[in-house]
PDB file of C-alpha atoms in Angstrom:
ATOM      1  CA  UNK A 211       0.649   0.194   0.237  1.00 87.00           C
ATOM      2  CA  UNK A 212       1.070   3.079  -1.128  1.00 96.00           C
ATOM      3  CA  UNK A 213       1.976   5.661   2.108  1.00 98.00           C
ATOM      4  CA  UNK A 214       0.421   8.728   0.050  1.00 98.00           C
ATOM      5  CA  UNK A 215      -3.416   9.030  -0.340  1.00 98.00           C
ATOM      6  CA  UNK A 216      -5.362  11.836  -2.151  1.00 98.00           C
ATOM      7  CA  UNK A 217      -7.892  13.599  -1.178  1.00 97.00           C
ATOM      8  CA  UNK A 218     -10.068  12.858  -3.981  1.00 97.00           C
ATOM      9  CA  UNK A 219      -9.817   8.719  -3.426  1.00 98.00           C
ATOM     10  CA  UNK A 220     -13.668   7.799  -2.023  1.00 97.00           C
ATOM     11  CA  UNK A 221     -11.389   5.992   0.520  1.00 98.00           C
ATOM     12  CA  UNK A 222     -10.677   8.807   2.359  1.00 98.00           C
ATOM     13  CA  UNK A 223     -14.397   9.245   3.518  1.00 97.00           C
ATOM     14  CA  UNK A 224     -15.264   5.580   3.190  1.00 98.00           C
ATOM     15  CA  UNK A 225     -17.211   5.114   6.477  1.00 96.00           C
ATOM     16  CA  UNK A 226     -14.955   1.614   7.433  1.00 97.00           C
ATOM     17  CA  UNK A 227     -12.252   4.906   7.177  1.00 98.00           C
ATOM     18  CA  UNK A 228     -10.154   5.846   9.903  1.00 98.00           C
ATOM     19  CA  UNK A 229     -10.167   9.481   9.200  1.00 98.00           C
ATOM     20  CA  UNK A 230      -7.660  11.824  11.573  1.00 98.00           C
ATOM     21  CA  UNK A 231      -6.803  14.861  11.948  1.00 98.00           C
ATOM     22  CA  UNK A 232      -3.629  15.870  13.565  1.00 98.00           C
ATOM     23  CA  UNK A 233      -1.891  19.516  15.096  1.00 96.00           C
ATOM     24  CA  UNK A 234       0.307  20.883  16.917  1.00 94.00           C
ATOM     25  CA  UNK A 235       0.216  24.309  19.162  1.00 90.00           C
ATOM     26  CA  UNK A 236      -1.381  25.507  21.875  1.00 88.00           C
ATOM     27  CA  UNK A 237      -4.426  26.678  19.557  1.00 95.00           C
ATOM     28  CA  UNK A 238      -4.105  23.058  17.903  1.00 96.00           C
ATOM     29  CA  UNK A 239      -7.776  22.461  19.249  1.00 97.00           C
ATOM     30  CA  UNK A 240      -8.533  25.645  17.963  1.00 97.00           C
ATOM     31  CA  UNK A 241      -7.747  25.499  14.952  1.00 97.00           C
ATOM     32  CA  UNK A 242      -9.260  21.893  14.297  1.00 98.00           C
ATOM     33  CA  UNK A 243     -12.458  23.786  15.466  1.00 98.00           C
ATOM     34  CA  UNK A 244     -12.023  26.130  12.613  1.00 97.00           C
ATOM     35  CA  UNK A 245     -12.436  23.344  10.213  1.00 98.00           C
ATOM     36  CA  UNK A 246     -11.275  19.696   9.844  1.00 98.00           C
ATOM     37  CA  UNK A 247     -12.495  17.262   7.521  1.00 98.00           C
ATOM     38  CA  UNK A 248     -16.309  15.627   7.966  1.00 98.00           C
ATOM     39  CA  UNK A 249     -15.838  12.183  10.381  1.00 98.00           C
ATOM     40  CA  UNK A 250     -12.445  13.130  11.138  1.00 98.00           C
ATOM     41  CA  UNK A 251     -10.549  12.472  14.750  1.00 98.00           C
ATOM     42  CA  UNK A 252      -9.108  15.493  16.615  1.00 98.00           C
ATOM     43  CA  UNK A 253      -5.434  14.611  17.293  1.00 98.00           C
ATOM     44  CA  UNK A 254      -2.291  16.497  19.092  1.00 97.00           C
ATOM     45  CA  UNK A 255       1.405  15.331  18.726  1.00 97.00           C
ATOM     46  CA  UNK A 256       2.088  16.914  22.134  1.00 95.00           C
ATOM     47  CA  UNK A 257      -0.203  14.535  23.989  1.00 95.00           C
ATOM     48  CA  UNK A 258      -1.460  11.701  21.154  1.00 97.00           C
ATOM     49  CA  UNK A 259       1.750  11.081  20.171  1.00 98.00           C
ATOM     50  CA  UNK A 260       4.920  12.141  22.060  1.00 97.00           C
ATOM     51  CA  UNK A 261       5.390  12.091  25.923  1.00 97.00           C
ATOM     52  CA  UNK A 262       5.905  14.705  28.188  1.00 93.00           C
ATOM     53  CA  UNK A 263       9.577  14.602  28.960  1.00 91.00           C
ATOM     54  CA  UNK A 264      10.523  15.179  31.862  1.00 91.00           C
ATOM     55  CA  UNK A 265      14.027  16.364  30.597  1.00 95.00           C
ATOM     56  CA  UNK A 266      14.301  17.144  26.510  1.00 96.00           C
ATOM     57  CA  UNK A 267      18.610  15.074  27.842  1.00 97.00           C
ATOM     58  CA  UNK A 268      16.904  12.246  28.071  1.00 96.00           C
ATOM     59  CA  UNK A 269      14.743  11.297  24.574  1.00 96.00           C
ATOM     60  CA  UNK A 270      14.303  14.997  23.535  1.00 97.00           C
ATOM     61  CA  UNK A 271      11.629  17.500  22.517  1.00 97.00           C
ATOM     62  CA  UNK A 272       9.299  14.636  22.223  1.00 97.00           C
ATOM     63  CA  UNK A 273      10.502  11.244  22.293  1.00 98.00           C
ATOM     64  CA  UNK A 274       7.785   8.974  22.020  1.00 98.00           C
ATOM     65  CA  UNK A 275       5.723   7.795  23.798  1.00 98.00           C
ATOM     66  CA  UNK A 276       4.838   4.079  26.330  1.00 97.00           C
ATOM     67  CA  UNK A 277       3.258   1.689  24.112  1.00 97.00           C
ATOM     68  CA  UNK A 278       0.504   0.897  26.627  1.00 97.00           C
ATOM     69  CA  UNK A 279       0.327   5.081  25.928  1.00 97.00           C
ATOM     70  CA  UNK A 280       0.050   4.655  22.873  1.00 98.00           C
ATOM     71  CA  UNK A 281      -2.009   0.924  22.176  1.00 98.00           C
ATOM     72  CA  UNK A 282      -4.917   3.118  24.427  1.00 97.00           C
ATOM     73  CA  UNK A 283      -4.589   6.087  22.290  1.00 98.00           C
ATOM     74  CA  UNK A 284      -4.872   4.109  19.605  1.00 98.00           C
ATOM     75  CA  UNK A 285      -8.533   2.018  21.189  1.00 98.00           C
ATOM     76  CA  UNK A 286     -10.149   5.146  22.320  1.00 98.00           C
ATOM     77  CA  UNK A 287     -10.048   6.139  18.358  1.00 98.00           C
ATOM     78  CA  UNK A 288     -11.758   3.125  17.665  1.00 98.00           C
ATOM     79  CA  UNK A 289      -8.750   1.711  15.985  1.00 98.00           C
ATOM     80  CA  UNK A 290      -7.813  -2.486  15.555  1.00 98.00           C
ATOM     81  CA  UNK A 291      -5.421  -4.545  13.401  1.00 97.00           C
ATOM     82  CA  UNK A 292      -7.968  -4.433  10.173  1.00 97.00           C
ATOM     83  CA  UNK A 293      -8.670  -0.499  10.437  1.00 98.00           C
ATOM     84  CA  UNK A 294      -8.380   1.558   7.215  1.00 98.00           C
ATOM     85  CA  UNK A 295      -6.347   4.722   8.916  1.00 98.00           C
ATOM     86  CA  UNK A 296      -6.313   8.220   6.816  1.00 98.00           C
ATOM     87  CA  UNK A 297      -3.991  10.676   8.508  1.00 98.00           C
ATOM     88  CA  UNK A 298      -4.123  14.936   7.515  1.00 98.00           C
ATOM     89  CA  UNK A 299      -2.135  17.241   9.132  1.00 97.00           C
ATOM     90  CA  UNK A 300      -1.875  21.261   8.498  1.00 95.00           C
ATOM     91  CA  UNK A 301       1.892  21.438   7.700  1.00 94.00           C
ATOM     92  CA  UNK A 302       1.828  19.252   4.564  1.00 89.00           C
ATOM     93  CA  UNK A 303       2.265  16.455   6.873  1.00 84.00           C
ATOM     94  CA  UNK A 304       5.219  17.394   8.079  1.00 88.00           C
ATOM     95  CA  UNK A 305       4.072  17.912  11.703  1.00 89.00           C
ATOM     96  CA  UNK A 306       2.197  14.990  13.010  1.00 94.00           C
ATOM     97  CA  UNK A 307       0.170  13.704  10.196  1.00 97.00           C
ATOM     98  CA  UNK A 308       3.639  11.564   8.691  1.00 97.00           C
ATOM     99  CA  UNK A 309       4.795  10.581  13.061  1.00 98.00           C
ATOM    100  CA  UNK A 310       1.144   9.747  13.438  1.00 98.00           C
ATOM    101  CA  UNK A 311       1.706   7.637  10.003  1.00 98.00           C
ATOM    102  CA  UNK A 312       5.514   6.796  11.241  1.00 98.00           C
ATOM    103  CA  UNK A 313       4.142   5.166  14.393  1.00 98.00           C
ATOM    104  CA  UNK A 314       1.110   3.265  13.483  1.00 98.00           C
ATOM    105  CA  UNK A 315       3.956   1.707  11.394  1.00 98.00           C
ATOM    106  CA  UNK A 316       6.266   0.805  13.775  1.00 98.00           C
ATOM    107  CA  UNK A 317       4.323  -0.973  15.844  1.00 97.00           C
ATOM    108  CA  UNK A 318       3.251  -3.544  13.255  1.00 96.00           C
ATOM    109  CA  UNK A 319      -0.333  -1.463  11.640  1.00 97.00           C
ATOM    110  CA  UNK A 320       0.282  -1.227   7.716  1.00 96.00           C
ATOM    111  CA  UNK A 321      -3.029  -0.942   6.374  1.00 98.00           C
ATOM    112  CA  UNK A 322      -2.179   3.797   6.929  1.00 98.00           C
ATOM    113  CA  UNK A 323      -1.694   6.892   4.549  1.00 98.00           C
ATOM    114  CA  UNK A 324      -1.236  10.651   5.064  1.00 98.00           C
ATOM    115  CA  UNK A 325      -2.818  12.256   3.420  1.00 98.00           C
ATOM    116  CA  UNK A 326      -0.807  14.102  -0.395  1.00 97.00           C
ATOM    117  CA  UNK A 327      -0.662  18.275   1.059  1.00 96.00           C
ATOM    118  CA  UNK A 328      -3.149  17.507   3.631  1.00 97.00           C
ATOM    119  CA  UNK A 329      -5.596  19.603   5.257  1.00 97.00           C
ATOM    120  CA  UNK A 330      -4.532  22.481   2.303  1.00 96.00           C
ATOM    121  CA  UNK A 331      -5.502  19.764  -0.388  1.00 97.00           C
ATOM    122  CA  UNK A 332      -8.925  19.424   0.958  1.00 97.00           C
ATOM    123  CA  UNK A 333      -9.773  23.377   0.795  1.00 97.00           C
ATOM    124  CA  UNK A 334      -8.020  23.817  -2.921  1.00 96.00           C
ATOM    125  CA  UNK A 335     -10.827  20.709  -4.159  1.00 97.00           C
ATOM    126  CA  UNK A 336     -13.138  22.641  -2.895  1.00 97.00           C
ATOM    127  CA  UNK A 337     -13.867  20.418   0.168  1.00 97.00           C
ATOM    128  CA  UNK A 338     -16.404  20.877   2.627  1.00 97.00           C
ATOM    129  CA  UNK A 339     -15.254  21.451   5.946  1.00 98.00           C
ATOM    130  CA  UNK A 340     -16.550  20.568   9.668  1.00 98.00           C
ATOM    131  CA  UNK A 341     -16.503  22.620  12.579  1.00 98.00           C
ATOM    132  CA  UNK A 342     -18.503  20.202  15.511  1.00 97.00           C
ATOM    133  CA  UNK A 343     -15.912  18.061  17.291  1.00 97.00           C
ATOM    134  CA  UNK A 344     -16.271  14.635  15.501  1.00 98.00           C
ATOM    135  CA  UNK A 345     -16.614  11.394  18.862  1.00 97.00           C
ATOM    136  CA  UNK A 346     -15.320   7.978  17.819  1.00 97.00           C
ATOM    137  CA  UNK A 347     -16.163   5.051  19.233  1.00 97.00           C
ATOM    138  CA  UNK A 348     -13.396   3.003  21.033  1.00 98.00           C
ATOM    139  CA  UNK A 349     -12.674  -0.215  20.088  1.00 98.00           C
ATOM    140  CA  UNK A 350     -12.948  -3.079  23.142  1.00 96.00           C
ATOM    141  CA  UNK A 351      -9.752  -3.813  23.045  1.00 94.00           C
ATOM    142  CA  UNK A 352      -6.453  -1.802  23.380  1.00 94.00           C
ATOM    143  CA  UNK A 353      -4.282  -2.346  20.408  1.00 97.00           C
ATOM    144  CA  UNK A 354      -2.095  -5.253  20.177  1.00 97.00           C
ATOM    145  CA  UNK A 355       1.419  -3.325  19.336  1.00 94.00           C
ATOM    146  CA  UNK A 356       3.957  -4.750  18.687  1.00 90.00           C
ATOM    147  CA  UNK A 357       6.643  -5.503  21.843  1.00 93.00           C
ATOM    148  CA  UNK A 358       8.277  -2.573  20.593  1.00 96.00           C
ATOM    149  CA  UNK A 359       8.967   0.700  18.890  1.00 98.00           C
ATOM    150  CA  UNK A 360      10.691  -0.398  15.626  1.00 97.00           C
ATOM    151  CA  UNK A 361      13.318   1.208  13.224  1.00 97.00           C
ATOM    152  CA  UNK A 362      14.918   3.247  15.874  1.00 98.00           C
ATOM    153  CA  UNK A 363      17.940   4.212  16.811  1.00 98.00           C
ATOM    154  CA  UNK A 364      19.470   5.891  19.820  1.00 98.00           C
ATOM    155  CA  UNK A 365      21.662   7.749  20.728  1.00 98.00           C
ATOM    156  CA  UNK A 366      24.735   5.619  21.092  1.00 98.00           C
ATOM    157  CA  UNK A 367      24.109   3.702  17.335  1.00 98.00           C
ATOM    158  CA  UNK A 368      23.897   7.875  15.703  1.00 98.00           C
ATOM    159  CA  UNK A 369      27.351   8.185  17.661  1.00 97.00           C
ATOM    160  CA  UNK A 370      28.742   5.494  15.619  1.00 97.00           C
ATOM    161  CA  UNK A 371      26.982   6.252  12.907  1.00 98.00           C
ATOM    162  CA  UNK A 372      28.115   9.623  11.869  1.00 97.00           C
ATOM    163  CA  UNK A 373      31.716   8.614  12.411  1.00 96.00           C
ATOM    164  CA  UNK A 374      31.459   5.046  10.138  1.00 96.00           C
ATOM    165  CA  UNK A 375      32.840   4.977   6.040  1.00 94.00           C
ATOM    166  CA  UNK A 376      29.219   3.452   4.640  1.00 95.00           C
ATOM    167  CA  UNK A 377      26.307   4.493   7.579  1.00 98.00           C
ATOM    168  CA  UNK A 378      24.267   8.161   6.395  1.00 98.00           C
ATOM    169  CA  UNK A 379      23.299  10.382   9.500  1.00 98.00           C
ATOM    170  CA  UNK A 380      20.697  12.346   7.933  1.00 98.00           C
ATOM    171  CA  UNK A 381      19.435  15.982   9.845  1.00 98.00           C
ATOM    172  CA  UNK A 382      15.686  17.146   7.638  1.00 98.00           C
ATOM    173  CA  UNK A 383      16.156  20.558   9.539  1.00 98.00           C
ATOM    174  CA  UNK A 384      16.606  23.846   6.840  1.00 97.00           C
ATOM    175  CA  UNK A 385      19.686  24.889   6.404  1.00 97.00           C
ATOM    176  CA  UNK A 386      20.124  27.893   8.023  1.00 97.00           C
ATOM    177  CA  UNK A 387      19.495  25.251  11.767  1.00 98.00           C
ATOM    178  CA  UNK A 388      21.815  23.186  10.730  1.00 98.00           C
ATOM    179  CA  UNK A 389      24.380  25.770   9.804  1.00 98.00           C
ATOM    180  CA  UNK A 390      24.414  26.365  13.115  1.00 97.00           C
ATOM    181  CA  UNK A 391      23.380  30.081  12.031  1.00 97.00           C
ATOM    182  CA  UNK A 392      20.022  30.190  13.761  1.00 97.00           C
ATOM    183  CA  UNK A 393      18.254  28.116  16.436  1.00 97.00           C
ATOM    184  CA  UNK A 394      14.273  29.141  17.697  1.00 96.00           C
ATOM    185  CA  UNK A 395      13.286  25.947  19.559  1.00 94.00           C
ATOM    186  CA  UNK A 396      17.155  24.294  21.284  1.00 96.00           C
ATOM    187  CA  UNK A 397      19.415  25.718  23.484  1.00 91.00           C
ATOM    188  CA  UNK A 398      22.709  25.439  21.263  1.00 96.00           C
ATOM    189  CA  UNK A 399      22.525  25.503  16.938  1.00 97.00           C
ATOM    190  CA  UNK A 400      24.953  23.916  15.602  1.00 98.00           C
ATOM    191  CA  UNK A 401      24.626  19.979  14.164  1.00 98.00           C
ATOM    192  CA  UNK A 402      25.981  16.655  14.482  1.00 98.00           C
ATOM    193  CA  UNK A 403      29.269  16.393  12.822  1.00 98.00           C
ATOM    194  CA  UNK A 404      29.230  13.911  10.869  1.00 97.00           C
ATOM    195  CA  UNK A 405      25.710  14.469   9.455  1.00 98.00           C
ATOM    196  CA  UNK A 406      24.198  16.077   5.774  1.00 98.00           C
ATOM    197  CA  UNK A 407      21.646  18.189   5.687  1.00 98.00           C
ATOM    198  CA  UNK A 408      18.415  17.395   3.093  1.00 98.00           C
ATOM    199  CA  UNK A 409      15.892  19.855   4.229  1.00 97.00           C
ATOM    200  CA  UNK A 410      12.636  18.358   4.046  1.00 97.00           C
ATOM    201  CA  UNK A 411      10.659  21.236   3.017  1.00 95.00           C
ATOM    202  CA  UNK A 412      12.597  19.945  -0.878  1.00 96.00           C
ATOM    203  CA  UNK A 413      10.816  17.250  -1.310  1.00 96.00           C
ATOM    204  CA  UNK A 414       7.232  19.243  -1.575  1.00 97.00           C
ATOM    205  CA  UNK A 415       5.934  21.146  -5.016  1.00 96.00           C
ATOM    206  CA  UNK A 416       4.790  24.404  -4.468  1.00 94.00           C
ATOM    207  CA  UNK A 417       1.191  23.016  -3.878  1.00 93.00           C
ATOM    208  CA  UNK A 418       2.382  21.270  -0.377  1.00 95.00           C
ATOM    209  CA  UNK A 419       2.343  17.914  -1.624  1.00 96.00           C
ATOM    210  CA  UNK A 420       5.641  15.947  -2.173  1.00 97.00           C
ATOM    211  CA  UNK A 421       6.765  15.112  -5.693  1.00 97.00           C
ATOM    212  CA  UNK A 422       6.946  12.592  -7.939  1.00 97.00           C
ATOM    213  CA  UNK A 423       7.755   9.115  -6.289  1.00 98.00           C
ATOM    214  CA  UNK A 424      10.931   8.375  -9.532  1.00 98.00           C
ATOM    215  CA  UNK A 425      12.397  12.348  -8.180  1.00 98.00           C
ATOM    216  CA  UNK A 426      11.881  11.585  -4.729  1.00 98.00           C
ATOM    217  CA  UNK A 427      14.349   8.351  -5.536  1.00 98.00           C
ATOM    218  CA  UNK A 428      16.524  11.141  -6.996  1.00 97.00           C
ATOM    219  CA  UNK A 429      16.982  13.469  -4.289  1.00 97.00           C
ATOM    220  CA  UNK A 430      17.189  11.337  -1.769  1.00 98.00           C
ATOM    221  CA  UNK A 431      18.787   8.567  -3.830  1.00 97.00           C
ATOM    222  CA  UNK A 432      21.927  11.564  -4.389  1.00 97.00           C
ATOM    223  CA  UNK A 433      22.099  12.109  -0.556  1.00 97.00           C
ATOM    224  CA  UNK A 434      21.719   8.503   0.396  1.00 97.00           C
ATOM    225  CA  UNK A 435      24.568   7.541  -2.158  1.00 95.00           C
ATOM    226  CA  UNK A 436      25.825   4.047  -2.186  1.00 94.00           C
ATOM    227  CA  UNK A 437      24.707   3.645   1.654  1.00 97.00           C
ATOM    228  CA  UNK A 438      22.350   0.642   1.504  1.00 98.00           C
ATOM    229  CA  UNK A 439      19.004   2.722   3.240  1.00 98.00           C
ATOM    230  CA  UNK A 440      19.537   0.068   6.584  1.00 98.00           C
ATOM    231  CA  UNK A 441      22.070   2.081   7.085  1.00 98.00           C
ATOM    232  CA  UNK A 442      20.708   5.092   7.038  1.00 98.00           C
ATOM    233  CA  UNK A 443      19.119   7.010   9.929  1.00 98.00           C
ATOM    234  CA  UNK A 444      16.477  10.289   9.434  1.00 98.00           C
ATOM    235  CA  UNK A 445      16.768  13.001  12.711  1.00 98.00           C
ATOM    236  CA  UNK A 446      15.627  16.254  12.808  1.00 98.00           C
ATOM    237  CA  UNK A 447      15.070  19.335  15.934  1.00 98.00           C
ATOM    238  CA  UNK A 448      13.044  16.293  18.391  1.00 97.00           C
ATOM    239  CA  UNK A 449      11.934  13.151  15.030  1.00 98.00           C
ATOM    240  CA  UNK A 450       8.960  14.952  14.129  1.00 97.00           C
ATOM    241  CA  UNK A 451       9.435  15.984  10.307  1.00 97.00           C
ATOM    242  CA  UNK A 452      12.332  13.099  10.189  1.00 98.00           C
ATOM    243  CA  UNK A 453       9.084  11.681  10.030  1.00 98.00           C
ATOM    244  CA  UNK A 454       7.476  13.456   6.489  1.00 97.00           C
ATOM    245  CA  UNK A 455      11.131  12.330   5.173  1.00 98.00           C
ATOM    246  CA  UNK A 456      10.446   8.213   5.925  1.00 98.00           C
ATOM    247  CA  UNK A 457       7.263   9.052   4.502  1.00 98.00           C
ATOM    248  CA  UNK A 458       8.282   9.878   1.363  1.00 98.00           C
ATOM    249  CA  UNK A 459      11.987   7.720   1.399  1.00 98.00           C
ATOM    250  CA  UNK A 460       8.535   5.057   1.485  1.00 98.00           C
ATOM    251  CA  UNK A 461       6.542   6.957  -1.549  1.00 98.00           C
ATOM    252  CA  UNK A 462      10.047   6.107  -3.430  1.00 98.00           C
ATOM    253  CA  UNK A 463      10.671   2.595  -2.680  1.00 97.00           C
ATOM    254  CA  UNK A 464      13.139   3.185   0.032  1.00 98.00           C
ATOM    255  CA  UNK A 465      12.612   1.188   2.725  1.00 97.00           C
ATOM    256  CA  UNK A 466      14.301   0.481   5.729  1.00 97.00           C
ATOM    257  CA  UNK A 467      15.601   4.841   6.772  1.00 98.00           C
ATOM    258  CA  UNK A 468      15.723   4.006  10.958  1.00 98.00           C
ATOM    259  CA  UNK A 469      13.907   7.051  13.510  1.00 98.00           C
ATOM    260  CA  UNK A 470      16.599   8.751  15.293  1.00 98.00           C
ATOM    261  CA  UNK A 471      14.030   9.976  17.878  1.00 98.00           C
ATOM    262  CA  UNK A 472      15.978  11.920  20.169  1.00 98.00           C
ATOM    263  CA  UNK A 473      16.894  13.916  16.949  1.00 98.00           C
ATOM    264  CA  UNK A 474      18.928  17.396  17.349  1.00 98.00           C
ATOM    265  CA  UNK A 475      16.816  17.747  20.624  1.00 98.00           C
ATOM    266  CA  UNK A 476      18.485  15.429  23.021  1.00 98.00           C
ATOM    267  CA  UNK A 477      21.867  15.797  20.924  1.00 98.00           C
ATOM    268  CA  UNK A 478      22.131  19.402  21.824  1.00 98.00           C
ATOM    269  CA  UNK A 479      22.249  18.893  25.434  1.00 97.00           C
ATOM    270  CA  UNK A 480      24.605  15.881  26.229  1.00 97.00           C
ATOM    271  CA  UNK A 481      27.691  18.155  26.454  1.00 96.00           C
ATOM    272  CA  UNK A 482      28.308  15.999  22.581  1.00 97.00           C
ATOM    273  CA  UNK A 483      31.024  17.154  19.328  1.00 97.00           C
ATOM    274  CA  UNK A 484      28.316  20.178  17.606  1.00 98.00           C
ATOM    275  CA  UNK A 485      29.372  21.266  13.859  1.00 98.00           C
ATOM    276  CA  UNK A 486      28.420  24.496  12.392  1.00 97.00           C
ATOM    277  CA  UNK A 487      29.759  25.648   9.323  1.00 92.00           C
ATOM    278  CA  UNK A 488      29.588  30.241   8.131  1.00 78.00           C
TER     279      UNK A 488
END
């Protein structure tokens, strides 16, 4: 199944589809109530897709929720192993949409897709939005998640991979943050020594949709080089927009790259080497 689905696909609005609207930020719920796809469940990045970190130096600003908590969240949304889940956000899937897609795939749910272009694709098509909160019917039991989040790496593996020949660590933050010119969210500017930069937004068309699979494959292969996909690690500021790149890679047929969840928000707080460039 393709990780992307177009808003014009009838399956998006099939009554059996679990449709989830993921928002981020302090006014997330307010924005949802201002307009969302009919029958879309409200989800929030900070409360549903991340734990609240006691110390961002351990796990970063958006550590993954416990498997038990995530299983209960999926139960609350009515998701079972047989559910077709369709996700979108209002940031071209760069915030919560791709993160939830990655989390579901990581715990073993394969029947999940993200709307290409997110909420903007719907408004561009003239789809009438709802301002009523949709209340899902919970599943009868927690989702049977896997025993771990698969395809993740910890900070120790990143330390090794960033120096290893044949491995690639990709930083998907914008160039100014990677270069150390500015840092709006974390304490120190710069990047992991040895990491290469591919700004996630470079994979989008002017309309906010992903480039074609062929164009994405070329872009990613230019970055990865001869490394095997399984030897590629993707990170960002806190393990969220990195999932946008992992989704794009999947769409391009590049499977196996791993997520460093803690990302720059963890690395930059651990008194580790930091690289900058003028």
